[in-house]
Amino acid sequence: MAAISALVLAGCVAQPMTQPPGGALPPLPLPSGSPAPDTPTGPRASARAFIQVIDRMEPAVERECRERRQQPINCDFQFVVDDREGLEPNAFQTVDDSGRPIIGFTLSLIGAARNQDELAFVVGHEASHHILGHITRKSSAATMGAVILGGLASAYGGNSEAIESAQQMGAQFGARYYSKEWELEADYLGAIITMNAGYDPQHGAQFFARIPDPGDKILGTHPSREARIAQVSRAVADYRSGRAR
């Protein structure tokens, strides 16, 4: 396991692609329609596939970030792997104290991916949360929810304990209210970035078919599997027709 972890962590600092004069990276060709083949099973094969995907996705992600950002956000992405044993397959996006975006993966997610298209789409999706400002928007929504429910509890004579409880509930409600919409936004842009890197996002989105379907629950954090796959298909159709936003 130590040897495998070393292989995976080596991919966290992928070497950037050589940029031509002026700093602009040429667009990669649109996927030909041939999906990436399923990779052989095993830790070493999974680690190798992950490193190759990061090497291609990092410049595509950072280019998209620089071109789309409306605020002075940091576009120097860092990719990390949580190599603790027993963790569920998961990927996440956050920022460090300096505002640098971090995309993390558990080893189990890397091992669960059947091909490079799936890994690439996960990278594009998580990067899109940062590019679209979802962490900031989620924090603002949580604060608003806490203020509203806390204020209502106070107006109806609640004591400090009741007000604090209402604030916590309001923060949870606010953070969840737009979460499904944000996931679909990240699916759309993530598909665009995946195609820009030369991968097939529709093939990559088949990863959804192997995880529990969250359905379309009220205040659920993720949309249904059907909705997400349809969103990816919409992004691909828009991309091919020149309507991609």
Tab-separated table of C-alpha atoms in Angstrom:
chain	number	residue	atom	x	y	z
A	1	MET	CA	0.000	0.000	0.000
A	2	ALA	CA	2.869	2.384	0.755
A	3	ALA	CA	4.270	1.872	-2.730
A	4	ILE	CA	0.862	2.420	-4.319
A	5	SER	CA	0.241	5.564	-2.263
A	6	ALA	CA	3.575	6.944	-3.430
A	7	LEU	CA	2.539	6.390	-7.032
A	8	VAL	CA	-0.768	8.166	-6.527
A	9	LEU	CA	0.655	11.074	-4.598
A	10	ALA	CA	3.174	11.652	-7.361
A	11	GLY	CA	0.223	12.609	-9.524
A	12	CYS	CA	-0.814	15.354	-7.122
A	13	VAL	CA	1.896	17.598	-8.529
A	14	ALA	CA	1.364	16.950	-12.215
A	15	GLN	CA	3.881	18.564	-14.522
A	16	PRO	CA	2.184	21.406	-16.448
A	17	MET	CA	1.968	21.280	-20.211
A	18	THR	CA	4.484	23.411	-22.023
A	19	GLN	CA	2.797	26.662	-23.009
A	20	PRO	CA	3.460	28.437	-26.300
A	21	PRO	CA	4.560	32.092	-26.351
A	22	GLY	CA	1.980	34.363	-24.782
A	23	GLY	CA	0.847	31.758	-22.265
A	24	ALA	CA	-2.166	30.517	-24.250
A	25	LEU	CA	-2.704	26.793	-24.489
A	26	PRO	CA	-4.062	25.522	-27.805
A	27	PRO	CA	-7.490	23.839	-27.544
A	28	LEU	CA	-7.358	20.076	-27.541
A	29	PRO	CA	-9.345	18.208	-30.204
A	30	LEU	CA	-12.947	17.248	-29.556
A	31	PRO	CA	-13.285	13.601	-28.553
A	32	SER	CA	-13.607	11.421	-31.614
A	33	GLY	CA	-16.496	9.459	-30.120
A	34	SER	CA	-14.331	6.539	-29.057
A	35	PRO	CA	-14.571	6.345	-25.273
A	36	ALA	CA	-11.517	5.587	-23.200
A	37	PRO	CA	-11.094	1.851	-22.693
A	38	ASP	CA	-11.705	0.390	-19.278
A	39	THR	CA	-8.412	0.165	-17.434
A	40	PRO	CA	-7.047	-3.048	-15.953
A	41	THR	CA	-7.995	-3.512	-12.339
A	42	GLY	CA	-5.431	-3.131	-9.613
A	43	PRO	CA	-3.857	-0.309	-7.586
A	44	ARG	CA	-0.931	0.337	-9.899
A	45	ALA	CA	-3.089	0.549	-13.018
A	46	SER	CA	-5.518	2.888	-11.231
A	47	ALA	CA	-2.664	5.080	-10.010
A	48	ARG	CA	-1.167	5.280	-13.493
A	49	ALA	CA	-4.524	6.239	-15.019
A	50	PHE	CA	-5.060	8.918	-12.375
A	51	ILE	CA	-1.646	10.489	-12.993
A	52	GLN	CA	-2.259	10.571	-16.740
A	53	VAL	CA	-5.669	12.203	-16.272
A	54	ILE	CA	-4.341	14.909	-13.941
A	55	ASP	CA	-1.538	15.647	-16.386
A	56	ARG	CA	-4.098	16.398	-19.125
A	57	MET	CA	-6.887	17.901	-17.027
A	58	GLU	CA	-4.856	20.382	-14.976
A	59	PRO	CA	-4.038	22.787	-17.828
A	60	ALA	CA	-7.603	22.512	-19.187
A	61	VAL	CA	-9.056	23.283	-15.748
A	62	GLU	CA	-6.760	26.227	-15.111
A	63	ARG	CA	-7.319	27.690	-18.570
A	64	GLU	CA	-11.103	27.528	-18.094
A	65	CYS	CA	-10.766	29.142	-14.678
A	66	ARG	CA	-8.747	32.073	-16.011
A	67	GLU	CA	-11.121	32.638	-18.929
A	68	ARG	CA	-14.349	32.468	-16.913
A	69	ARG	CA	-13.501	34.071	-13.598
A	70	GLN	CA	-15.490	37.183	-12.786
A	71	GLN	CA	-13.689	37.764	-9.492
A	72	PRO	CA	-9.946	37.640	-8.722
A	73	ILE	CA	-10.018	33.970	-7.737
A	74	ASN	CA	-6.909	31.789	-7.622
A	75	CYS	CA	-6.702	29.410	-10.600
A	76	ASP	CA	-3.580	27.524	-9.501
A	77	PHE	CA	-5.245	24.206	-8.656
A	78	GLN	CA	-3.663	21.692	-6.337
A	79	PHE	CA	-4.627	18.017	-6.549
A	80	VAL	CA	-4.354	15.852	-3.448
A	81	VAL	CA	-5.155	12.272	-2.472
A	82	ASP	CA	-6.509	11.125	0.884
A	83	ASP	CA	-4.825	7.748	1.253
A	84	ARG	CA	-6.443	6.716	4.541
A	85	GLU	CA	-7.893	3.226	4.452
A	86	GLY	CA	-11.618	2.551	4.704
A	87	LEU	CA	-12.888	5.822	3.213
A	88	GLU	CA	-15.845	5.771	0.842
A	89	PRO	CA	-15.275	6.757	-2.802
A	90	ASN	CA	-15.397	10.533	-2.728
A	91	ALA	CA	-14.012	13.689	-4.289
A	92	PHE	CA	-14.190	17.205	-2.902
A	93	GLN	CA	-13.253	20.786	-3.660
A	94	THR	CA	-12.116	23.369	-1.136
A	95	VAL	CA	-9.642	26.238	-0.800
A	96	ASP	CA	-6.676	26.670	1.529
A	97	ASP	CA	-6.008	29.687	3.747
A	98	SER	CA	-4.485	31.598	0.833
A	99	GLY	CA	-7.470	30.926	-1.437
A	100	ARG	CA	-5.735	28.300	-3.565
A	101	PRO	CA	-8.259	25.752	-4.871
A	102	ILE	CA	-7.735	22.157	-3.783
A	103	ILE	CA	-9.345	19.118	-5.362
A	104	GLY	CA	-9.118	15.953	-3.296
A	105	PHE	CA	-9.792	12.305	-4.045
A	106	THR	CA	-9.962	9.220	-1.896
A	107	LEU	CA	-8.005	6.187	-3.017
A	108	SER	CA	-11.246	4.229	-3.145
A	109	LEU	CA	-12.694	6.631	-5.749
A	110	ILE	CA	-9.572	6.346	-7.894
A	111	GLY	CA	-9.798	2.573	-7.646
A	112	ALA	CA	-13.530	2.544	-8.442
A	113	ALA	CA	-13.141	4.439	-11.721
A	114	ARG	CA	-13.224	2.052	-14.662
A	115	ASN	CA	-11.565	4.320	-17.199
A	116	GLN	CA	-9.906	7.681	-17.678
A	117	ASP	CA	-13.114	9.336	-18.909
A	118	GLU	CA	-14.683	8.769	-15.489
A	119	LEU	CA	-11.694	10.191	-13.635
A	120	ALA	CA	-11.535	13.172	-15.993
A	121	PHE	CA	-15.198	13.996	-15.539
A	122	VAL	CA	-14.858	13.904	-11.740
A	123	VAL	CA	-11.912	16.315	-11.987
A	124	GLY	CA	-13.871	18.659	-14.277
A	125	HIS	CA	-16.927	18.572	-12.030
A	126	GLU	CA	-15.029	19.379	-8.841
A	127	ALA	CA	-12.996	22.122	-10.508
A	128	SER	CA	-16.218	23.682	-11.771
A	129	HIS	CA	-17.425	24.242	-8.208
A	130	HIS	CA	-14.481	26.579	-7.675
A	131	ILE	CA	-14.720	28.271	-11.069
A	132	LEU	CA	-18.440	28.949	-10.548
A	133	GLY	CA	-17.926	30.263	-7.005
A	134	HIS	CA	-20.111	27.670	-5.316
A	135	ILE	CA	-18.266	27.679	-1.982
A	136	THR	CA	-18.780	31.415	-1.611
A	137	ARG	CA	-22.409	31.166	-2.714
A	138	LYS	CA	-23.027	28.279	-0.336
A	139	SER	CA	-21.539	30.229	2.557
A	140	SER	CA	-23.716	33.238	1.729
A	141	ALA	CA	-26.846	31.086	1.509
A	142	ALA	CA	-26.037	29.435	4.845
A	143	THR	CA	-25.515	32.826	6.504
A	144	MET	CA	-28.800	34.125	5.120
A	145	GLY	CA	-30.677	31.056	6.343
A	146	ALA	CA	-29.173	31.390	9.803
A	147	VAL	CA	-30.099	35.092	9.993
A	148	ILE	CA	-33.692	34.512	8.875
A	149	LEU	CA	-34.543	31.568	11.143
A	150	GLY	CA	-32.576	33.016	14.054
A	151	GLY	CA	-34.449	36.290	13.670
A	152	LEU	CA	-37.803	34.522	13.572
A	153	ALA	CA	-36.964	32.560	16.724
A	154	SER	CA	-36.001	35.779	18.472
A	155	ALA	CA	-39.151	37.577	17.294
A	156	TYR	CA	-41.319	34.820	18.732
A	157	GLY	CA	-39.645	35.063	22.129
A	158	GLY	CA	-37.183	32.204	21.902
A	159	ASN	CA	-34.404	32.000	24.446
A	160	SER	CA	-30.725	31.947	23.492
A	161	GLU	CA	-30.710	28.163	23.133
A	162	ALA	CA	-33.740	28.210	20.833
A	163	ILE	CA	-32.255	31.030	18.763
A	164	GLU	CA	-28.949	29.177	18.371
A	165	SER	CA	-30.781	26.004	17.350
A	166	ALA	CA	-32.811	27.968	14.798
A	167	GLN	CA	-29.639	29.552	13.404
A	168	GLN	CA	-28.035	26.142	12.944
A	169	MET	CA	-31.148	24.812	11.236
A	170	GLY	CA	-31.330	27.886	9.022
A	171	ALA	CA	-27.696	27.525	8.011
A	172	GLN	CA	-28.259	23.897	7.013
A	173	PHE	CA	-31.395	24.822	5.083
A	174	GLY	CA	-29.667	27.688	3.294
A	175	ALA	CA	-26.649	25.599	2.342
A	176	ARG	CA	-28.852	22.848	0.907
A	177	TYR	CA	-31.426	25.008	-0.855
A	178	TYR	CA	-29.416	25.540	-4.029
A	179	SER	CA	-27.117	22.514	-3.755
A	180	LYS	CA	-28.813	20.443	-6.479
A	181	GLU	CA	-28.780	23.419	-8.847
A	182	TRP	CA	-25.082	23.923	-8.166
A	183	GLU	CA	-24.342	20.246	-8.788
A	184	LEU	CA	-26.028	20.461	-12.190
A	185	GLU	CA	-24.107	23.630	-13.009
A	186	ALA	CA	-20.871	21.829	-12.145
A	187	ASP	CA	-21.922	18.833	-14.249
A	188	TYR	CA	-22.476	21.102	-17.256
A	189	LEU	CA	-19.222	23.035	-17.019
A	190	GLY	CA	-17.361	19.911	-15.945
A	191	ALA	CA	-18.462	18.211	-19.157
A	192	ILE	CA	-17.181	21.171	-21.201
A	193	ILE	CA	-13.794	21.079	-19.473
A	194	THR	CA	-13.603	17.312	-19.901
A	195	MET	CA	-14.149	17.666	-23.653
A	196	ASN	CA	-11.583	20.458	-23.854
A	197	ALA	CA	-9.051	18.019	-22.419
A	198	GLY	CA	-9.937	15.425	-25.034
A	199	TYR	CA	-12.037	13.081	-22.869
A	200	ASP	CA	-15.614	11.831	-23.297
A	201	PRO	CA	-17.862	13.184	-20.486
A	202	GLN	CA	-20.889	11.073	-21.450
A	203	HIS	CA	-18.805	7.963	-21.033
A	204	GLY	CA	-17.355	9.455	-17.858
A	205	ALA	CA	-20.801	10.199	-16.424
A	206	GLN	CA	-21.540	6.468	-16.424
A	207	PHE	CA	-19.841	6.584	-13.033
A	208	PHE	CA	-23.247	7.781	-11.764
A	209	ALA	CA	-24.809	4.476	-12.787
A	210	ARG	CA	-22.731	2.620	-10.197
A	211	ILE	CA	-23.469	4.795	-7.181
A	212	PRO	CA	-26.740	4.968	-5.213
A	213	ASP	CA	-29.298	7.190	-6.922
A	214	PRO	CA	-30.190	10.072	-4.551
A	215	GLY	CA	-33.468	10.547	-6.440
A	216	ASP	CA	-34.848	14.063	-6.282
A	217	LYS	CA	-35.450	14.503	-2.570
A	218	ILE	CA	-36.538	17.806	-1.081
A	219	LEU	CA	-33.455	19.461	0.426
A	220	GLY	CA	-31.295	16.658	-0.927
A	221	THR	CA	-27.760	17.687	-1.749
A	222	HIS	CA	-27.546	15.980	-5.148
A	223	PRO	CA	-29.958	15.720	-8.086
A	224	SER	CA	-31.149	12.404	-9.464
A	225	ARG	CA	-28.888	10.239	-11.580
A	226	GLU	CA	-31.215	10.751	-14.553
A	227	ALA	CA	-31.039	14.529	-14.227
A	228	ARG	CA	-27.247	14.520	-14.049
A	229	ILE	CA	-26.753	12.280	-17.064
A	230	ALA	CA	-29.243	14.413	-19.020
A	231	GLN	CA	-27.311	17.544	-18.047
A	232	VAL	CA	-24.071	16.073	-19.347
A	233	SER	CA	-25.756	15.109	-22.601
A	234	ARG	CA	-27.076	18.670	-22.907
A	235	ALA	CA	-23.583	20.083	-22.413
A	236	VAL	CA	-22.159	17.786	-25.090
A	237	ALA	CA	-24.908	18.745	-27.554
A	238	ASP	CA	-24.354	22.454	-26.853
A	239	TYR	CA	-20.599	22.058	-27.229
A	240	ARG	CA	-20.877	20.331	-30.568
A	241	SER	CA	-23.336	22.918	-31.879
A	242	GLY	CA	-21.340	25.897	-30.623
A	243	ARG	CA	-23.994	26.912	-28.059
A	244	ALA	CA	-22.017	25.929	-24.961
A	245	ARG	CA	-22.149	28.616	-22.303
